[in-house]
């Protein structure tokens, strides 16, 4: 890895650009993501959650990503998404992750601050990027009615107190699918960006209208998380194709779903680069 993710974020900030951060779940979704990045010749962040690590095992998750990055010749970073357990974060750092997220956003802010500071100290010897979350961003199954947007002054003091590199901000997005189009508070985002040097992260990127994502990039978002659309596109393609097929060779069954996710991601990358 030639450049740390922290340096990459600093470079993106100068250019007013953002990176796509894509969750992978198996070889097929990892391959689709790297194929899209290679085809568009852009760097990308590969994300795995605790659920993926529980499924594949930490060593396989890390080594699979590393081998695939080399195979596809893409500039990419491996990120641990939404970890709530500092022990898992330590294991991921030992396994060679470039970046980790501590998500203590549902705890009182003082506890969030303390845990985040500990993770920043833990990650320092590895040179790893650390992301935290501030405010309320609804997770899958949680109410999207409740709103606790990140405030600029709060973001500034949180970043100063913790030394965190990247900050997921609550400006109107949510994880999973939206019942209606979200309405991101771009003006608030611009003020948060002015208040803190941290790389700002947009969670819940699936289903946000393109023009809002582009406005968010212009106002300080440097990392856009994408997960739900990947799983959904992959599985829906399989559901459509399997009833028409007698094939038992899974290596011949998966490529259609891989192609679908690759095409979806190439569209996203083009849209992000047009911001």
PDB file of C-alpha atoms in Angstrom:
ATOM      1  CA  UNK A   1       0.000   0.000   0.000  1.00  0.00           C
ATOM      2  CA  UNK A   2       1.661   3.157  -1.204  1.00  0.00           C
ATOM      3  CA  UNK A   3      -0.510   5.726   0.562  1.00  0.00           C
ATOM      4  CA  UNK A   4      -2.300   5.612   3.904  1.00  0.00           C
ATOM      5  CA  UNK A   5      -6.030   6.219   3.873  1.00  0.00           C
ATOM      6  CA  UNK A   6      -5.441   9.329   6.014  1.00  0.00           C
ATOM      7  CA  UNK A   7      -3.173  10.757   3.288  1.00  0.00           C
ATOM      8  CA  UNK A   8      -5.707   9.787   0.638  1.00  0.00           C
ATOM      9  CA  UNK A   9      -8.460  11.649   2.511  1.00  0.00           C
ATOM     10  CA  UNK A  10      -6.221  14.747   2.717  1.00  0.00           C
ATOM     11  CA  UNK A  11      -5.647  14.546  -1.046  1.00  0.00           C
ATOM     12  CA  UNK A  12      -9.375  14.126  -1.717  1.00  0.00           C
ATOM     13  CA  UNK A  13     -10.108  17.133   0.479  1.00  0.00           C
ATOM     14  CA  UNK A  14      -7.868  19.303  -1.709  1.00  0.00           C
ATOM     15  CA  UNK A  15      -9.648  18.004  -4.826  1.00  0.00           C
ATOM     16  CA  UNK A  16     -13.136  18.113  -3.254  1.00  0.00           C
ATOM     17  CA  UNK A  17     -13.685  14.459  -4.168  1.00  0.00           C
ATOM     18  CA  UNK A  18     -14.858  11.299  -2.388  1.00  0.00           C
ATOM     19  CA  UNK A  19     -14.131   7.567  -2.327  1.00  0.00           C
ATOM     20  CA  UNK A  20     -16.725   4.837  -2.538  1.00  0.00           C
ATOM     21  CA  UNK A  21     -16.552   2.381   0.381  1.00  0.00           C
ATOM     22  CA  UNK A  22     -18.220  -0.905  -0.539  1.00  0.00           C
ATOM     23  CA  UNK A  23     -19.150  -3.798   1.758  1.00  0.00           C
ATOM     24  CA  UNK A  24     -18.264  -7.280   0.550  1.00  0.00           C
ATOM     25  CA  UNK A  25     -19.714 -10.560   1.823  1.00  0.00           C
ATOM     26  CA  UNK A  26     -17.980 -13.305  -0.143  1.00  0.00           C
ATOM     27  CA  UNK A  27     -15.539 -13.702  -3.043  1.00  0.00           C
ATOM     28  CA  UNK A  28     -18.233 -12.790  -5.577  1.00  0.00           C
ATOM     29  CA  UNK A  29     -19.130  -9.374  -4.117  1.00  0.00           C
ATOM     30  CA  UNK A  30     -15.427  -8.633  -3.472  1.00  0.00           C
ATOM     31  CA  UNK A  31     -14.605  -9.515  -7.071  1.00  0.00           C
ATOM     32  CA  UNK A  32     -17.474  -7.397  -8.456  1.00  0.00           C
ATOM     33  CA  UNK A  33     -16.267  -4.378  -6.451  1.00  0.00           C
ATOM     34  CA  UNK A  34     -12.645  -4.673  -7.567  1.00  0.00           C
ATOM     35  CA  UNK A  35     -13.639  -5.310 -11.190  1.00  0.00           C
ATOM     36  CA  UNK A  36     -15.654  -2.071 -11.141  1.00  0.00           C
ATOM     37  CA  UNK A  37     -12.754  -0.128  -9.591  1.00  0.00           C
ATOM     38  CA  UNK A  38     -10.285  -1.598 -12.112  1.00  0.00           C
ATOM     39  CA  UNK A  39     -12.572  -0.858 -15.077  1.00  0.00           C
ATOM     40  CA  UNK A  40     -12.965   2.765 -13.960  1.00  0.00           C
ATOM     41  CA  UNK A  41      -9.318   3.006 -12.828  1.00  0.00           C
ATOM     42  CA  UNK A  42     -10.174   4.468  -9.420  1.00  0.00           C
ATOM     43  CA  UNK A  43      -9.137   3.665  -5.838  1.00  0.00           C
ATOM     44  CA  UNK A  44     -11.727   2.103  -3.542  1.00  0.00           C
ATOM     45  CA  UNK A  45     -12.332   1.163   0.101  1.00  0.00           C
ATOM     46  CA  UNK A  46     -13.324  -2.455   0.802  1.00  0.00           C
ATOM     47  CA  UNK A  47     -15.447  -2.834   3.917  1.00  0.00           C
ATOM     48  CA  UNK A  48     -16.220  -5.858   6.044  1.00  0.00           C
ATOM     49  CA  UNK A  49     -18.454  -5.932   9.098  1.00  0.00           C
ATOM     50  CA  UNK A  50     -18.452  -8.239  12.111  1.00  0.00           C
ATOM     51  CA  UNK A  51     -21.119 -10.346  10.335  1.00  0.00           C
ATOM     52  CA  UNK A  52     -18.847 -10.958   7.346  1.00  0.00           C
ATOM     53  CA  UNK A  53     -15.929 -11.752   9.665  1.00  0.00           C
ATOM     54  CA  UNK A  54     -18.160 -14.177  11.615  1.00  0.00           C
ATOM     55  CA  UNK A  55     -19.074 -15.793   8.289  1.00  0.00           C
ATOM     56  CA  UNK A  56     -15.647 -15.995   6.613  1.00  0.00           C
ATOM     57  CA  UNK A  57     -13.298 -15.810   9.584  1.00  0.00           C
ATOM     58  CA  UNK A  58     -10.992 -12.827  10.165  1.00  0.00           C
ATOM     59  CA  UNK A  59      -7.888 -14.320   8.555  1.00  0.00           C
ATOM     60  CA  UNK A  60      -9.760 -15.390   5.415  1.00  0.00           C
ATOM     61  CA  UNK A  61     -11.528 -11.998   5.166  1.00  0.00           C
ATOM     62  CA  UNK A  62      -8.240 -10.073   5.402  1.00  0.00           C
ATOM     63  CA  UNK A  63      -6.174 -12.400   3.182  1.00  0.00           C
ATOM     64  CA  UNK A  64      -8.926 -12.781   0.577  1.00  0.00           C
ATOM     65  CA  UNK A  65      -9.182  -9.000   0.267  1.00  0.00           C
ATOM     66  CA  UNK A  66      -5.391  -8.581   0.051  1.00  0.00           C
ATOM     67  CA  UNK A  67      -4.994 -11.305  -2.594  1.00  0.00           C
ATOM     68  CA  UNK A  68      -7.889  -9.909  -4.639  1.00  0.00           C
ATOM     69  CA  UNK A  69      -6.491  -6.357  -4.476  1.00  0.00           C
ATOM     70  CA  UNK A  70      -3.193  -7.679  -5.918  1.00  0.00           C
ATOM     71  CA  UNK A  71      -4.976  -9.791  -8.534  1.00  0.00           C
ATOM     72  CA  UNK A  72      -7.056  -6.884  -9.861  1.00  0.00           C
ATOM     73  CA  UNK A  73      -4.252  -4.323  -9.516  1.00  0.00           C
ATOM     74  CA  UNK A  74      -6.449  -1.752  -7.771  1.00  0.00           C
ATOM     75  CA  UNK A  75      -5.426   0.852  -5.186  1.00  0.00           C
ATOM     76  CA  UNK A  76      -7.624  -0.182  -2.262  1.00  0.00           C
ATOM     77  CA  UNK A  77      -7.839  -0.089   1.521  1.00  0.00           C
ATOM     78  CA  UNK A  78      -9.411  -2.640   3.848  1.00  0.00           C
ATOM     79  CA  UNK A  79     -11.768  -1.149   6.434  1.00  0.00           C
ATOM     80  CA  UNK A  80     -13.587  -2.679   9.422  1.00  0.00           C
ATOM     81  CA  UNK A  81     -17.094  -1.205   9.370  1.00  0.00           C
ATOM     82  CA  UNK A  82     -19.316  -0.560  12.434  1.00  0.00           C
ATOM     83  CA  UNK A  83     -17.268  -2.432  15.027  1.00  0.00           C
ATOM     84  CA  UNK A  84     -18.567  -2.034  18.566  1.00  0.00           C
ATOM     85  CA  UNK A  85     -16.057  -4.370  20.194  1.00  0.00           C
ATOM     86  CA  UNK A  86     -12.534  -3.051  20.789  1.00  0.00           C
ATOM     87  CA  UNK A  87     -11.184  -6.621  20.900  1.00  0.00           C
ATOM     88  CA  UNK A  88     -12.380  -7.225  17.326  1.00  0.00           C
ATOM     89  CA  UNK A  89     -10.722  -3.933  16.334  1.00  0.00           C
ATOM     90  CA  UNK A  90      -7.428  -5.077  17.866  1.00  0.00           C
ATOM     91  CA  UNK A  91      -7.634  -8.397  16.000  1.00  0.00           C
ATOM     92  CA  UNK A  92      -8.409  -6.609  12.727  1.00  0.00           C
ATOM     93  CA  UNK A  93      -5.417  -4.305  13.182  1.00  0.00           C
ATOM     94  CA  UNK A  94      -3.215  -7.340  13.843  1.00  0.00           C
ATOM     95  CA  UNK A  95      -4.622  -8.959  10.690  1.00  0.00           C
ATOM     96  CA  UNK A  96      -3.483  -5.949   8.638  1.00  0.00           C
ATOM     97  CA  UNK A  97      -6.593  -3.793   8.250  1.00  0.00           C
ATOM     98  CA  UNK A  98      -5.774  -0.278   6.996  1.00  0.00           C
ATOM     99  CA  UNK A  99      -8.732   1.335   8.710  1.00  0.00           C
ATOM    100  CA  UNK A 100     -11.183   0.599  11.546  1.00  0.00           C
ATOM    101  CA  UNK A 101     -14.453   2.094  12.677  1.00  0.00           C
ATOM    102  CA  UNK A 102     -15.462   2.239  16.313  1.00  0.00           C
ATOM    103  CA  UNK A 103     -19.192   2.795  16.506  1.00  0.00           C
ATOM    104  CA  UNK A 104     -20.183   3.925  19.991  1.00  0.00           C
ATOM    105  CA  UNK A 105     -22.698   6.453  18.628  1.00  0.00           C
ATOM    106  CA  UNK A 106     -25.617   4.965  20.566  1.00  0.00           C
ATOM    107  CA  UNK A 107     -23.851   5.467  23.886  1.00  0.00           C
ATOM    108  CA  UNK A 108     -23.761   8.806  25.757  1.00  0.00           C
ATOM    109  CA  UNK A 109     -21.337  11.199  24.065  1.00  0.00           C
ATOM    110  CA  UNK A 110     -18.790  11.078  26.937  1.00  0.00           C
ATOM    111  CA  UNK A 111     -18.554   7.266  26.594  1.00  0.00           C
ATOM    112  CA  UNK A 112     -18.393   7.521  22.793  1.00  0.00           C
ATOM    113  CA  UNK A 113     -15.526   9.996  23.226  1.00  0.00           C
ATOM    114  CA  UNK A 114     -13.627   7.795  25.725  1.00  0.00           C
ATOM    115  CA  UNK A 115     -13.948   4.594  23.681  1.00  0.00           C
ATOM    116  CA  UNK A 116     -13.002   6.411  20.461  1.00  0.00           C
ATOM    117  CA  UNK A 117      -9.917   7.920  22.105  1.00  0.00           C
ATOM    118  CA  UNK A 118      -8.831   4.432  23.262  1.00  0.00           C
ATOM    119  CA  UNK A 119      -9.214   3.054  19.719  1.00  0.00           C
ATOM    120  CA  UNK A 120      -7.214   5.974  18.275  1.00  0.00           C
ATOM    121  CA  UNK A 121      -4.408   5.146  20.741  1.00  0.00           C
ATOM    122  CA  UNK A 122      -4.681   1.443  19.883  1.00  0.00           C
ATOM    123  CA  UNK A 123      -4.498   2.088  16.114  1.00  0.00           C
ATOM    124  CA  UNK A 124      -1.597   4.582  16.269  1.00  0.00           C
ATOM    125  CA  UNK A 125       1.270   2.003  16.224  1.00  0.00           C
ATOM    126  CA  UNK A 126      -0.295   0.395  13.126  1.00  0.00           C
ATOM    127  CA  UNK A 127      -0.658   3.722  11.301  1.00  0.00           C
ATOM    128  CA  UNK A 128      -4.311   2.804  10.705  1.00  0.00           C
ATOM    129  CA  UNK A 129      -7.119   5.218   9.912  1.00  0.00           C
ATOM    130  CA  UNK A 130      -9.824   5.465  12.612  1.00  0.00           C
ATOM    131  CA  UNK A 131     -13.453   6.365  11.936  1.00  0.00           C
ATOM    132  CA  UNK A 132     -16.101   7.131  14.560  1.00  0.00           C
ATOM    133  CA  UNK A 133     -19.762   8.133  14.410  1.00  0.00           C
ATOM    134  CA  UNK A 134     -21.438  11.122  16.007  1.00  0.00           C
ATOM    135  CA  UNK A 135     -25.194  11.700  16.081  1.00  0.00           C
ATOM    136  CA  UNK A 136     -28.007   9.256  15.256  1.00  0.00           C
ATOM    137  CA  UNK A 137     -27.916   7.380  11.936  1.00  0.00           C
ATOM    138  CA  UNK A 138     -30.671   4.745  11.961  1.00  0.00           C
ATOM    139  CA  UNK A 139     -29.369   1.206  11.569  1.00  0.00           C
ATOM    140  CA  UNK A 140     -31.292  -1.606   9.870  1.00  0.00           C
ATOM    141  CA  UNK A 141     -34.569  -2.124  11.700  1.00  0.00           C
ATOM    142  CA  UNK A 142     -34.295   1.083  13.719  1.00  0.00           C
ATOM    143  CA  UNK A 143     -36.734   3.980  13.475  1.00  0.00           C
ATOM    144  CA  UNK A 144     -35.868   6.542  10.808  1.00  0.00           C
ATOM    145  CA  UNK A 145     -38.199   9.008  12.576  1.00  0.00           C
ATOM    146  CA  UNK A 146     -35.827   9.763  15.416  1.00  0.00           C
ATOM    147  CA  UNK A 147     -33.380  12.493  14.477  1.00  0.00           C
ATOM    148  CA  UNK A 148     -30.197  13.569  16.221  1.00  0.00           C
ATOM    149  CA  UNK A 149     -28.144  15.443  13.639  1.00  0.00           C
ATOM    150  CA  UNK A 150     -24.444  16.040  14.209  1.00  0.00           C
ATOM    151  CA  UNK A 151     -23.716  19.633  15.268  1.00  0.00           C
ATOM    152  CA  UNK A 152     -20.622  21.531  14.036  1.00  0.00           C
ATOM    153  CA  UNK A 153     -19.327  22.562  17.480  1.00  0.00           C
ATOM    154  CA  UNK A 154     -19.867  19.071  18.826  1.00  0.00           C
ATOM    155  CA  UNK A 155     -18.018  17.570  15.845  1.00  0.00           C
ATOM    156  CA  UNK A 156     -15.087  19.956  16.335  1.00  0.00           C
ATOM    157  CA  UNK A 157     -14.638  19.160  20.027  1.00  0.00           C
ATOM    158  CA  UNK A 158     -15.162  15.405  19.473  1.00  0.00           C
ATOM    159  CA  UNK A 159     -12.426  15.267  16.817  1.00  0.00           C
ATOM    160  CA  UNK A 160     -10.085  17.444  18.912  1.00  0.00           C
ATOM    161  CA  UNK A 161     -10.652  15.328  22.040  1.00  0.00           C
ATOM    162  CA  UNK A 162     -10.281  11.941  20.337  1.00  0.00           C
ATOM    163  CA  UNK A 163      -7.814  12.558  17.491  1.00  0.00           C
ATOM    164  CA  UNK A 164     -10.081  10.521  15.187  1.00  0.00           C
ATOM    165  CA  UNK A 165      -9.263  10.700  11.427  1.00  0.00           C
ATOM    166  CA  UNK A 166     -12.735  10.249   9.946  1.00  0.00           C
ATOM    167  CA  UNK A 167     -16.203  11.027  11.239  1.00  0.00           C
ATOM    168  CA  UNK A 168     -19.535   9.567  10.142  1.00  0.00           C
ATOM    169  CA  UNK A 169     -22.045  12.401  10.467  1.00  0.00           C
ATOM    170  CA  UNK A 170     -25.822  12.329  10.888  1.00  0.00           C
ATOM    171  CA  UNK A 171     -27.308  14.692   8.294  1.00  0.00           C
ATOM    172  CA  UNK A 172     -30.443  12.768   7.292  1.00  0.00           C
ATOM    173  CA  UNK A 173     -29.235   9.424   5.906  1.00  0.00           C
ATOM    174  CA  UNK A 174     -30.033   5.958   7.296  1.00  0.00           C
ATOM    175  CA  UNK A 175     -28.878   2.380   6.798  1.00  0.00           C
ATOM    176  CA  UNK A 176     -30.964   0.067   4.607  1.00  0.00           C
ATOM    177  CA  UNK A 177     -33.718   1.132   2.221  1.00  0.00           C
ATOM    178  CA  UNK A 178     -35.644   4.393   2.529  1.00  0.00           C
ATOM    179  CA  UNK A 179     -39.440   4.560   2.624  1.00  0.00           C
ATOM    180  CA  UNK A 180     -39.175   7.881   0.810  1.00  0.00           C
ATOM    181  CA  UNK A 181     -36.286   9.883  -0.612  1.00  0.00           C
ATOM    182  CA  UNK A 182     -34.074  11.215   2.184  1.00  0.00           C
ATOM    183  CA  UNK A 183     -33.483  14.935   2.411  1.00  0.00           C
ATOM    184  CA  UNK A 184     -29.874  15.505   3.422  1.00  0.00           C
ATOM    185  CA  UNK A 185     -29.103  18.710   5.318  1.00  0.00           C
ATOM    186  CA  UNK A 186     -26.355  19.924   2.982  1.00  0.00           C
ATOM    187  CA  UNK A 187     -26.117  23.345   4.642  1.00  0.00           C
ATOM    188  CA  UNK A 188     -25.429  21.691   8.027  1.00  0.00           C
ATOM    189  CA  UNK A 189     -22.862  19.406   6.385  1.00  0.00           C
ATOM    190  CA  UNK A 190     -21.020  22.435   4.982  1.00  0.00           C
ATOM    191  CA  UNK A 191     -20.812  23.938   8.471  1.00  0.00           C
ATOM    192  CA  UNK A 192     -19.523  20.657   9.975  1.00  0.00           C
ATOM    193  CA  UNK A 193     -16.886  20.531   7.230  1.00  0.00           C
ATOM    194  CA  UNK A 194     -15.761  24.065   8.093  1.00  0.00           C
ATOM    195  CA  UNK A 195     -15.630  23.184  11.798  1.00  0.00           C
ATOM    196  CA  UNK A 196     -13.370  20.124  11.643  1.00  0.00           C
ATOM    197  CA  UNK A 197     -10.448  18.761   9.612  1.00  0.00           C
ATOM    198  CA  UNK A 198     -11.693  15.137   9.943  1.00  0.00           C
ATOM    199  CA  UNK A 199     -12.682  13.316   6.750  1.00  0.00           C
ATOM    200  CA  UNK A 200     -16.492  13.271   6.790  1.00  0.00           C
ATOM    201  CA  UNK A 201     -18.308  10.020   6.023  1.00  0.00           C
ATOM    202  CA  UNK A 202     -21.808   9.460   4.637  1.00  0.00           C
ATOM    203  CA  UNK A 203     -23.376   6.235   5.898  1.00  0.00           C
ATOM    204  CA  UNK A 204     -26.487   4.724   4.342  1.00  0.00           C
ATOM    205  CA  UNK A 205     -25.484   5.607   0.772  1.00  0.00           C
ATOM    206  CA  UNK A 206     -27.925   3.109  -0.794  1.00  0.00           C
ATOM    207  CA  UNK A 207     -30.970   4.887  -2.172  1.00  0.00           C
ATOM    208  CA  UNK A 208     -29.857   8.500  -1.723  1.00  0.00           C
ATOM    209  CA  UNK A 209     -30.627  10.467  -4.921  1.00  0.00           C
ATOM    210  CA  UNK A 210     -27.543  11.188  -7.057  1.00  0.00           C
ATOM    211  CA  UNK A 211     -27.874  14.972  -6.859  1.00  0.00           C
ATOM    212  CA  UNK A 212     -27.848  14.837  -3.037  1.00  0.00           C
ATOM    213  CA  UNK A 213     -24.755  12.604  -2.986  1.00  0.00           C
ATOM    214  CA  UNK A 214     -22.987  14.990  -5.362  1.00  0.00           C
ATOM    215  CA  UNK A 215     -23.963  18.006  -3.228  1.00  0.00           C
ATOM    216  CA  UNK A 216     -22.673  16.162  -0.146  1.00  0.00           C
ATOM    217  CA  UNK A 217     -19.287  15.582  -1.829  1.00  0.00           C
ATOM    218  CA  UNK A 218     -19.047  19.260  -2.750  1.00  0.00           C
ATOM    219  CA  UNK A 219     -19.721  20.109   0.905  1.00  0.00           C
ATOM    220  CA  UNK A 220     -17.123  17.889   2.534  1.00  0.00           C
ATOM    221  CA  UNK A 221     -18.089  14.195   2.310  1.00  0.00           C
ATOM    222  CA  UNK A 222     -14.957  12.153   1.536  1.00  0.00           C
ATOM    223  CA  UNK A 223     -16.230   8.571   1.985  1.00  0.00           C
ATOM    224  CA  UNK A 224     -19.585   7.160   0.862  1.00  0.00           C
ATOM    225  CA  UNK A 225     -20.668   3.811   2.311  1.00  0.00           C
ATOM    226  CA  UNK A 226     -22.601   1.382   0.153  1.00  0.00           C
ATOM    227  CA  UNK A 227     -23.909  -1.992   1.345  1.00  0.00           C
ATOM    228  CA  UNK A 228     -27.660  -2.604   0.970  1.00  0.00           C
ATOM    229  CA  UNK A 229     -27.764  -2.026  -2.816  1.00  0.00           C
ATOM    230  CA  UNK A 230     -24.923  -4.539  -3.250  1.00  0.00           C
ATOM    231  CA  UNK A 231     -26.650  -7.375  -1.349  1.00  0.00           C
ATOM    232  CA  UNK A 232     -30.007  -6.568  -2.888  1.00  0.00           C
ATOM    233  CA  UNK A 233     -28.720  -6.392  -6.483  1.00  0.00           C
ATOM    234  CA  UNK A 234     -26.723  -9.593  -6.110  1.00  0.00           C
ATOM    235  CA  UNK A 235     -29.565 -11.624  -4.600  1.00  0.00           C
ATOM    236  CA  UNK A 236     -32.288 -10.283  -6.912  1.00  0.00           C
ATOM    237  CA  UNK A 237     -30.195 -11.199  -9.963  1.00  0.00           C
ATOM    238  CA  UNK A 238     -29.766 -14.747  -8.641  1.00  0.00           C
ATOM    239  CA  UNK A 239     -33.507 -14.990  -7.891  1.00  0.00           C
ATOM    240  CA  UNK A 240     -34.323 -13.985 -11.470  1.00  0.00           C
ATOM    241  CA  UNK A 241     -31.797 -16.282 -13.126  1.00  0.00           C
ATOM    242  CA  UNK A 242     -31.983 -19.471 -11.054  1.00  0.00           C
ATOM    243  CA  UNK A 243     -35.547 -20.542 -11.998  1.00  0.00           C
ATOM    244  CA  UNK A 244     -34.478 -20.589 -15.680  1.00  0.00           C
ATOM    245  CA  UNK A 245     -31.364 -22.675 -15.006  1.00  0.00           C
ATOM    246  CA  UNK A 246     -30.684 -26.375 -14.420  1.00  0.00           C
ATOM    247  CA  UNK A 247     -27.010 -25.577 -13.776  1.00  0.00           C
ATOM    248  CA  UNK A 248     -25.413 -27.148 -10.694  1.00  0.00           C
ATOM    249  CA  UNK A 249     -21.970 -25.596 -11.201  1.00  0.00           C
ATOM    250  CA  UNK A 250     -22.107 -22.569  -8.924  1.00  0.00           C
ATOM    251  CA  UNK A 251     -19.136 -21.049 -10.776  1.00  0.00           C
ATOM    252  CA  UNK A 252     -21.458 -20.715 -13.771  1.00  0.00           C
ATOM    253  CA  UNK A 253     -24.368 -19.429 -11.669  1.00  0.00           C
ATOM    254  CA  UNK A 254     -22.670 -16.515  -9.898  1.00  0.00           C
ATOM    255  CA  UNK A 255     -21.190 -14.499 -12.832  1.00  0.00           C
ATOM    256  CA  UNK A 256     -24.541 -12.905 -13.761  1.00  0.00           C
ATOM    257  CA  UNK A 257     -24.898 -11.538 -10.221  1.00  0.00           C
ATOM    258  CA  UNK A 258     -21.248 -10.416 -10.204  1.00  0.00           C
ATOM    259  CA  UNK A 259     -21.793  -8.573 -13.504  1.00  0.00           C
ATOM    260  CA  UNK A 260     -24.904  -6.863 -12.112  1.00  0.00           C
ATOM    261  CA  UNK A 261     -23.059  -5.559  -9.038  1.00  0.00           C
ATOM    262  CA  UNK A 262     -20.081  -4.470 -11.149  1.00  0.00           C
ATOM    263  CA  UNK A 263     -22.359  -2.480 -13.499  1.00  0.00           C
ATOM    264  CA  UNK A 264     -24.171  -0.908 -10.528  1.00  0.00           C
ATOM    265  CA  UNK A 265     -20.856   0.149  -8.976  1.00  0.00           C
ATOM    266  CA  UNK A 266     -19.474   1.530 -12.228  1.00  0.00           C
ATOM    267  CA  UNK A 267     -22.548   3.777 -12.449  1.00  0.00           C
ATOM    268  CA  UNK A 268     -22.004   4.921  -8.844  1.00  0.00           C
ATOM    269  CA  UNK A 269     -18.323   5.638  -9.473  1.00  0.00           C
ATOM    270  CA  UNK A 270     -19.133   7.690 -12.588  1.00  0.00           C
ATOM    271  CA  UNK A 271     -21.778   9.645 -10.639  1.00  0.00           C
ATOM    272  CA  UNK A 272     -19.374  10.329  -7.730  1.00  0.00           C
ATOM    273  CA  UNK A 273     -16.635  11.465 -10.108  1.00  0.00           C
ATOM    274  CA  UNK A 274     -19.043  13.910 -11.758  1.00  0.00           C
ATOM    275  CA  UNK A 275     -19.707  15.704  -8.460  1.00  0.00           C
TER     276      UNK A 275
END
